[in-house]
Amino acid sequence: MEESKKSLLDESFTSAMTLTNSGVPQVPDRYVLPPSQRPALGSSKGTRDDTTLPVIDLSILHQPLLRSRAIHEINMACKEFGFFQVINHGIPSSVVKDALDAATQFFDLPLEEKMLLVSSNVHQPVRYGTSINHSTDKVHYWRDFIKHYSHPLSKWIDMWPSNPTCYKDKVGKYAEATELLHKQLIEAISESLRLEKSYLQEQTEEGSQVIAVNCYPACPEPEVTLGMPPHSDFGSLTILLQSREGLQIMDSNKNWVCVPYIEGALIVQLGDQVEVMSNGIYKSVIHRVTVNKDFKRLSFASLHSLPLHKKISPAPELIDGNNAVAYGEFSFNDFLNYISSNDDFLQERFIDTLKKSST
């Protein structure tokens, strides 16, 4: 039964990279968004490029006399945007370059090699695909990806792609480095909420890390489609590496803000788990990905989450007579069940189903 399902998927599967390489003059109809959802590239309508987005120097986190300044900057960024970029984050540029090189080699493989890992099952620990879920998407997105569980690395790495031969080594080193950075960031974010910095330490140690390696090929009509639709991430934090511009975040006025490419920087996005844990003091950031007519873009999204079945709820220390519990509890597994059983999960954000009525 599984084999017949896979063969049906194989027959219906066309990657964005295949379309780009074939030289299609326009995107197929399944990629064309309704006019109201298109990115309005080159237009000022609904987008801003004059907003200064926060960039935080993480080296001062490790300087006792300056740590409070970094914590304050993180607090302000999380309150206003749910987003910031970090420099001096401790991950060597050689590790970053090697990861991007391995990703390039993977996406350049013949399609039949990548199809060995194709799946429409969101619970699969290693999954190659296109769009979001090729078999169920009503509108498709100009993106190919390989996703894999990554923490603890020793548990999952043998399932990762064996081709290219450098993939496990180079991407494995990047995964370990981002897992370490995530622990430092979660401590700082907890501290910025005036919680103990170890508030999520145990759950973080036992938590999951999913690496999503994304390829957004050059697109003949970038003004009518997207690489990823507007969404927030389910986990605690996402650490994003991008090879060039393309990410946009939504500000508090519902304008789209282009995230600049900063050489050597990494992007930190708050996920739904932190919004719930903070009882809404911090918000998970809504973001989307635009595509480009002339250039391919690669990104590594390191998605960090509490353990699969661990429920997260608002921190008791943040609840008092003036601040009632605003969210129900949920786990990573609840999120996976939601998206696998709900074809229209992009129409309603998962976190909105958790919000309690204020009446």
Tab-separated table of C-alpha atoms in Angstrom:
chain	number	residue	atom	x	y	z
A	1	MET	CA	0.000	0.000	0.000
A	2	GLU	CA	2.793	2.428	0.950
A	3	GLU	CA	4.615	1.661	-2.312
A	4	SER	CA	1.523	2.351	-4.422
A	5	LYS	CA	0.984	5.637	-2.566
A	6	LYS	CA	4.609	6.592	-3.217
A	7	SER	CA	4.372	5.753	-6.917
A	8	LEU	CA	1.265	7.950	-7.214
A	9	LEU	CA	3.154	10.769	-5.493
A	10	ASP	CA	6.127	10.267	-7.815
A	11	GLU	CA	3.891	10.507	-10.889
A	12	SER	CA	2.308	13.788	-9.737
A	13	PHE	CA	5.524	15.348	-8.420
A	14	THR	CA	7.145	18.260	-10.272
A	15	SER	CA	9.787	20.221	-8.390
A	16	ALA	CA	10.205	23.980	-8.719
A	17	MET	CA	13.818	23.373	-9.752
A	18	THR	CA	12.669	21.098	-12.604
A	19	LEU	CA	10.380	23.857	-13.859
A	20	THR	CA	13.159	26.467	-13.679
A	21	ASN	CA	15.665	24.207	-15.423
A	22	SER	CA	13.154	23.457	-18.186
A	23	GLY	CA	12.956	27.176	-18.978
A	24	VAL	CA	9.198	27.625	-18.536
A	25	PRO	CA	8.267	31.182	-19.628
A	26	GLN	CA	5.549	31.507	-16.974
A	27	VAL	CA	4.550	29.720	-13.807
A	28	PRO	CA	1.947	26.951	-14.125
A	29	ASP	CA	-1.568	27.894	-12.995
A	30	ARG	CA	-1.270	25.951	-9.750
A	31	TYR	CA	1.368	28.453	-8.536
A	32	VAL	CA	-0.661	31.590	-9.331
A	33	LEU	CA	-1.997	33.267	-6.189
A	34	PRO	CA	-5.252	35.249	-6.014
A	35	PRO	CA	-4.424	38.943	-6.653
A	36	SER	CA	-4.962	39.901	-2.993
A	37	GLN	CA	-2.284	37.419	-1.869
A	38	ARG	CA	0.413	38.372	-4.389
A	39	PRO	CA	3.588	40.049	-3.124
A	40	ALA	CA	3.257	43.379	-5.043
A	41	LEU	CA	6.964	43.402	-5.895
A	42	GLY	CA	8.306	46.797	-6.944
A	43	SER	CA	5.267	48.509	-5.417
A	44	SER	CA	5.010	50.378	-2.140
A	45	LYS	CA	1.534	48.943	-1.527
A	46	GLY	CA	1.535	46.973	1.708
A	47	THR	CA	5.342	46.750	1.930
A	48	ARG	CA	7.943	48.858	3.696
A	49	ASP	CA	11.681	49.049	3.289
A	50	ASP	CA	12.276	52.058	5.558
A	51	THR	CA	11.770	50.138	8.816
A	52	THR	CA	14.954	49.548	10.787
A	53	LEU	CA	14.924	45.947	11.984
A	54	PRO	CA	16.914	45.048	15.112
A	55	VAL	CA	20.454	43.663	14.842
A	56	ILE	CA	21.923	42.406	18.131
A	57	ASP	CA	25.601	41.779	18.865
A	58	LEU	CA	25.538	38.508	20.801
A	59	SER	CA	29.143	38.818	21.936
A	60	ILE	CA	27.981	41.162	24.716
A	61	LEU	CA	25.765	38.405	26.157
A	62	HIS	CA	28.986	36.828	27.413
A	63	GLN	CA	30.308	40.021	29.006
A	64	PRO	CA	28.934	40.324	32.569
A	65	LEU	CA	28.943	44.136	32.557
A	66	LEU	CA	27.109	44.334	29.220
A	67	ARG	CA	24.791	41.319	29.408
A	68	SER	CA	21.873	43.388	30.733
A	69	ARG	CA	22.117	45.626	27.653
A	70	ALA	CA	21.805	42.606	25.348
A	71	ILE	CA	18.854	41.279	27.379
A	72	HIS	CA	17.132	44.677	27.068
A	73	GLU	CA	17.716	44.743	23.286
A	74	ILE	CA	16.274	41.220	22.994
A	75	ASN	CA	13.241	42.246	25.070
A	76	MET	CA	12.539	45.258	22.841
A	77	ALA	CA	12.976	43.236	19.625
A	78	CYS	CA	10.716	40.416	20.839
A	79	LYS	CA	7.984	42.847	21.927
A	80	GLU	CA	7.995	44.910	18.738
A	81	PHE	CA	8.768	42.357	16.033
A	82	GLY	CA	9.141	38.810	17.402
A	83	PHE	CA	12.275	38.901	15.291
A	84	PHE	CA	15.898	40.064	15.264
A	85	GLN	CA	19.162	39.396	13.481
A	86	VAL	CA	22.289	38.397	15.395
A	87	ILE	CA	25.949	39.069	14.659
A	88	ASN	CA	29.001	37.690	16.489
A	89	HIS	CA	26.891	34.616	17.235
A	90	GLY	CA	29.829	32.224	17.522
A	91	ILE	CA	29.178	29.997	14.490
A	92	PRO	CA	32.295	30.090	12.276
A	93	SER	CA	31.809	31.399	8.735
A	94	SER	CA	33.448	28.210	7.425
A	95	VAL	CA	30.669	26.082	9.014
A	96	VAL	CA	28.020	28.321	7.417
A	97	LYS	CA	29.716	28.230	4.006
A	98	ASP	CA	30.100	24.437	4.129
A	99	ALA	CA	26.407	23.969	4.972
A	100	LEU	CA	25.336	26.131	2.024
A	101	ASP	CA	27.750	24.248	-0.223
A	102	ALA	CA	26.286	20.869	0.831
A	103	ALA	CA	22.754	22.173	0.234
A	104	THR	CA	23.690	23.404	-3.244
A	105	GLN	CA	25.115	19.991	-4.106
A	106	PHE	CA	21.994	18.229	-2.809
A	107	PHE	CA	19.536	20.289	-4.856
A	108	ASP	CA	21.766	19.904	-7.944
A	109	LEU	CA	21.420	16.098	-7.769
A	110	PRO	CA	19.335	14.349	-10.459
A	111	LEU	CA	15.653	14.343	-9.496
A	112	GLU	CA	15.497	10.527	-9.280
A	113	GLU	CA	18.166	10.617	-6.546
A	114	LYS	CA	16.207	13.152	-4.473
A	115	MET	CA	12.956	11.246	-5.072
A	116	LEU	CA	14.306	8.405	-2.920
A	117	LEU	CA	13.470	10.658	0.041
A	118	VAL	CA	10.139	12.083	-1.159
A	119	SER	CA	7.147	11.863	1.183
A	120	SER	CA	3.881	13.687	1.849
A	121	ASN	CA	3.799	12.426	5.465
A	122	VAL	CA	4.612	15.334	7.806
A	123	HIS	CA	5.608	12.880	10.550
A	124	GLN	CA	8.484	11.443	8.459
A	125	PRO	CA	11.848	12.200	10.136
A	126	VAL	CA	13.505	12.829	6.737
A	127	ARG	CA	11.451	14.233	3.893
A	128	TYR	CA	12.177	15.716	0.457
A	129	GLY	CA	9.375	17.681	-1.143
A	130	THR	CA	8.191	20.712	-3.057
A	131	SER	CA	5.802	23.546	-2.143
A	132	ILE	CA	4.536	22.761	1.405
A	133	ASN	CA	2.840	19.408	0.898
A	134	HIS	CA	2.675	18.618	-2.812
A	135	SER	CA	-0.121	16.061	-2.499
A	136	THR	CA	-2.568	18.331	-0.618
A	137	ASP	CA	-1.685	21.964	-1.472
A	138	LYS	CA	-4.483	23.805	-3.268
A	139	VAL	CA	-2.051	26.523	-4.319
A	140	HIS	CA	1.597	25.584	-4.810
A	141	TYR	CA	4.647	27.531	-3.708
A	142	TRP	CA	7.928	27.997	-5.625
A	143	ARG	CA	10.092	26.019	-3.219
A	144	ASP	CA	11.849	22.661	-2.942
A	145	PHE	CA	13.057	21.397	0.427
A	146	ILE	CA	14.702	18.642	2.422
A	147	LYS	CA	13.657	18.427	6.093
A	148	HIS	CA	15.182	16.231	8.751
A	149	TYR	CA	15.157	15.773	12.487
A	150	SER	CA	18.534	16.793	13.866
A	151	HIS	CA	18.620	16.570	17.675
A	152	PRO	CA	20.094	14.527	19.140
A	153	LEU	CA	22.236	14.287	16.040
A	154	SER	CA	23.426	10.730	16.706
A	155	LYS	CA	19.816	9.494	16.655
A	156	TRP	CA	18.918	10.914	13.242
A	157	ILE	CA	22.013	11.510	11.120
A	158	ASP	CA	22.141	7.980	9.657
A	159	MET	CA	18.752	8.662	8.020
A	160	TRP	CA	19.988	11.842	6.324
A	161	PRO	CA	20.931	11.949	2.626
A	162	SER	CA	24.042	9.922	1.798
A	163	ASN	CA	24.484	11.863	-1.417
A	164	PRO	CA	26.293	14.224	-1.674
A	165	THR	CA	28.842	12.435	0.468
A	166	CYS	CA	29.747	15.654	2.332
A	167	TYR	CA	26.142	16.327	3.381
A	168	LYS	CA	26.046	14.555	6.745
A	169	ASP	CA	29.353	16.008	7.889
A	170	LYS	CA	28.832	19.609	6.758
A	171	VAL	CA	25.159	19.972	7.635
A	172	GLY	CA	25.702	18.001	10.857
A	173	LYS	CA	28.280	20.528	12.069
A	174	TYR	CA	25.915	23.391	11.282
A	175	ALA	CA	23.019	21.618	13.074
A	176	GLU	CA	25.109	21.124	16.228
A	177	ALA	CA	26.232	24.759	16.182
A	178	THR	CA	22.676	26.102	15.838
A	179	GLU	CA	21.423	23.800	18.603
A	180	LEU	CA	24.029	25.317	20.946
A	181	LEU	CA	23.133	28.853	19.854
A	182	HIS	CA	19.450	28.085	20.420
A	183	LYS	CA	20.118	27.161	24.069
A	184	GLN	CA	21.895	30.484	24.634
A	185	LEU	CA	19.062	32.416	22.998
A	186	ILE	CA	16.310	30.631	24.942
A	187	GLU	CA	18.122	31.469	28.203
A	188	ALA	CA	18.366	35.125	27.179
A	189	ILE	CA	14.711	35.288	26.095
A	190	SER	CA	13.570	33.695	29.375
A	191	GLU	CA	15.697	36.225	31.259
A	192	SER	CA	14.215	39.092	29.212
A	193	LEU	CA	10.758	38.024	30.491
A	194	ARG	CA	12.150	38.146	34.059
A	195	LEU	CA	11.937	34.389	34.350
A	196	GLU	CA	14.807	32.242	35.542
A	197	LYS	CA	17.144	31.819	32.575
A	198	SER	CA	16.913	28.056	33.135
A	199	TYR	CA	13.083	28.180	32.846
A	200	LEU	CA	13.009	26.014	29.697
A	201	GLN	CA	16.408	24.370	30.133
A	202	GLU	CA	15.258	20.798	30.745
A	203	GLN	CA	12.659	20.873	27.973
A	204	THR	CA	15.222	22.421	25.622
A	205	GLU	CA	17.746	19.657	26.329
A	206	GLU	CA	15.162	16.998	25.459
A	207	GLY	CA	13.521	18.991	22.691
A	208	SER	CA	13.491	18.569	18.952
A	209	GLN	CA	15.390	20.313	16.201
A	210	VAL	CA	14.165	20.100	12.625
A	211	ILE	CA	16.423	21.448	9.902
A	212	ALA	CA	14.510	22.605	6.813
A	213	VAL	CA	16.871	23.266	3.921
A	214	ASN	CA	14.992	25.329	1.338
A	215	CYS	CA	15.739	26.030	-2.310
A	216	TYR	CA	13.857	28.843	-4.044
A	217	PRO	CA	14.883	28.649	-7.715
A	218	ALA	CA	14.762	31.611	-10.087
A	219	CYS	CA	11.117	32.151	-11.036
A	220	PRO	CA	9.809	33.523	-14.348
A	221	GLU	CA	6.901	35.388	-12.699
A	222	PRO	CA	7.854	36.297	-9.113
A	223	GLU	CA	5.055	38.870	-8.917
A	224	VAL	CA	2.251	36.258	-9.008
A	225	THR	CA	3.586	33.614	-6.600
A	226	LEU	CA	5.500	33.130	-3.355
A	227	GLY	CA	8.199	30.800	-2.085
A	228	MET	CA	6.328	30.385	1.210
A	229	PRO	CA	2.925	31.763	2.264
A	230	PRO	CA	2.387	33.956	5.339
A	231	HIS	CA	2.758	31.826	8.483
A	232	SER	CA	4.327	31.666	11.913
A	233	ASP	CA	6.534	28.812	13.093
A	234	PHE	CA	5.170	26.260	15.568
A	235	GLY	CA	8.240	25.887	17.807
A	236	SER	CA	10.093	27.999	20.318
A	237	LEU	CA	12.668	29.605	18.043
A	238	THR	CA	13.734	29.411	14.426
A	239	ILE	CA	17.316	30.293	13.548
A	240	LEU	CA	17.486	31.164	9.865
A	241	LEU	CA	20.454	31.354	7.527
A	242	GLN	CA	19.749	32.909	4.117
A	243	SER	CA	22.013	33.177	1.082
A	244	ARG	CA	20.341	36.398	-0.130
A	245	GLU	CA	17.276	38.579	0.474
A	246	GLY	CA	13.772	37.163	0.084
A	247	LEU	CA	12.315	36.936	3.595
A	248	GLN	CA	9.613	39.410	4.624
A	249	ILE	CA	8.052	39.830	8.068
A	250	MET	CA	4.748	41.435	9.004
A	251	ASP	CA	4.943	44.406	11.367
A	252	SER	CA	2.325	45.450	13.913
A	253	ASN	CA	0.544	47.558	11.260
A	254	LYS	CA	0.249	44.526	8.973
A	255	ASN	CA	2.794	45.918	6.517
A	256	TRP	CA	5.331	43.567	4.974
A	257	VAL	CA	8.924	44.490	5.818
A	258	CYS	CA	11.808	43.194	3.699
A	259	VAL	CA	14.538	41.608	5.824
A	260	PRO	CA	17.935	42.792	4.574
A	261	TYR	CA	20.723	40.348	3.887
A	262	ILE	CA	23.603	40.977	6.307
A	263	GLU	CA	26.823	39.109	5.596
A	264	GLY	CA	27.570	36.714	8.469
A	265	ALA	CA	24.328	37.408	10.367
A	266	LEU	CA	21.674	34.876	11.362
A	267	ILE	CA	17.959	35.587	11.751
A	268	VAL	CA	16.056	34.696	14.937
A	269	GLN	CA	12.267	34.301	14.719
A	270	LEU	CA	10.026	33.679	17.711
A	271	GLY	CA	7.652	30.745	17.333
A	272	ASP	CA	4.220	29.943	18.704
A	273	GLN	CA	5.620	28.159	21.784
A	274	VAL	CA	7.305	31.362	23.012
A	275	GLU	CA	4.128	33.384	22.349
A	276	VAL	CA	2.158	30.927	24.501
A	277	MET	CA	4.866	30.664	27.183
A	278	SER	CA	5.031	34.485	27.441
A	279	ASN	CA	1.205	34.662	27.566
A	280	GLY	CA	1.260	36.983	24.560
A	281	ILE	CA	3.864	39.456	25.863
A	282	TYR	CA	5.946	38.315	22.906
A	283	LYS	CA	4.343	37.383	19.587
A	284	SER	CA	5.458	34.791	17.073
A	285	VAL	CA	6.413	36.558	13.865
A	286	ILE	CA	4.325	36.139	10.698
A	287	HIS	CA	6.616	35.860	7.694
A	288	ARG	CA	6.636	34.878	4.043
A	289	VAL	CA	9.193	34.309	1.283
A	290	THR	CA	9.301	36.104	-2.056
A	291	VAL	CA	11.119	34.736	-5.099
A	292	ASN	CA	13.344	36.348	-7.708
A	293	LYS	CA	13.377	36.285	-11.503
A	294	ASP	CA	17.165	36.119	-11.805
A	295	PHE	CA	18.510	34.400	-8.704
A	296	LYS	CA	18.178	31.196	-6.720
A	297	ARG	CA	17.977	31.582	-2.936
A	298	LEU	CA	18.906	28.991	-0.326
A	299	SER	CA	17.980	29.039	3.337
A	300	PHE	CA	18.495	26.859	6.393
A	301	ALA	CA	15.651	27.078	8.894
A	302	SER	CA	16.663	25.437	12.178
A	303	LEU	CA	13.308	24.932	13.915
A	304	HIS	CA	13.618	24.298	17.640
A	305	SER	CA	10.779	22.919	19.711
A	306	LEU	CA	10.028	21.393	23.069
A	307	PRO	CA	9.791	17.562	23.083
A	308	LEU	CA	7.169	16.067	20.752
A	309	HIS	CA	4.521	15.376	23.422
A	310	LYS	CA	5.513	18.074	25.958
A	311	LYS	CA	2.683	20.525	26.530
A	312	ILE	CA	3.587	24.203	26.851
A	313	SER	CA	1.357	26.741	28.573
A	314	PRO	CA	1.743	30.303	29.848
A	315	ALA	CA	4.414	30.628	32.542
A	316	PRO	CA	2.680	30.856	35.954
A	317	GLU	CA	5.022	33.707	36.921
A	318	LEU	CA	3.474	35.837	34.157
A	319	ILE	CA	-0.126	35.290	35.340
A	320	ASP	CA	-1.723	37.542	37.951
A	321	GLY	CA	-4.944	39.456	38.635
A	322	ASN	CA	-4.255	41.824	35.755
A	323	ASN	CA	-3.014	39.163	33.329
A	324	ALA	CA	-5.299	36.176	32.904
A	325	VAL	CA	-4.276	33.025	31.068
A	326	ALA	CA	-4.671	33.931	27.377
A	327	TYR	CA	-3.793	30.607	25.683
A	328	GLY	CA	-4.523	26.924	26.011
A	329	GLU	CA	-1.641	24.463	26.171
A	330	PHE	CA	-0.274	22.557	23.169
A	331	SER	CA	2.560	20.292	22.033
A	332	PHE	CA	4.580	19.887	18.834
A	333	ASN	CA	2.614	16.688	18.204
A	334	ASP	CA	-0.676	18.632	18.460
A	335	PHE	CA	0.611	20.967	15.749
A	336	LEU	CA	1.597	18.074	13.451
A	337	ASN	CA	-1.834	16.487	13.903
A	338	TYR	CA	-3.472	19.838	13.118
A	339	ILE	CA	-1.665	20.351	9.801
A	340	SER	CA	-1.998	16.712	8.724
A	341	SER	CA	-5.775	16.672	9.332
A	342	ASN	CA	-6.565	20.188	8.121
A	343	ASP	CA	-6.116	20.942	4.407
A	344	ASP	CA	-6.818	24.631	5.041
A	345	PHE	CA	-4.341	25.028	7.896
A	346	LEU	CA	-2.812	28.083	6.194
A	347	GLN	CA	-6.151	29.894	6.348
A	348	GLU	CA	-6.240	29.789	10.150
A	349	ARG	CA	-3.034	29.942	12.166
A	350	PHE	CA	-2.676	27.078	14.618
A	351	ILE	CA	-1.964	29.467	17.493
A	352	ASP	CA	-5.282	31.256	16.883
A	353	THR	CA	-7.067	28.013	17.812
A	354	LEU	CA	-5.381	28.195	21.246
A	355	LYS	CA	-6.416	31.716	22.166
A	356	LYS	CA	-8.928	32.029	24.979
A	357	SER	CA	-11.820	34.468	24.720
A	358	SER	CA	-11.322	37.597	26.788
A	359	THR	CA	-15.018	37.759	27.636
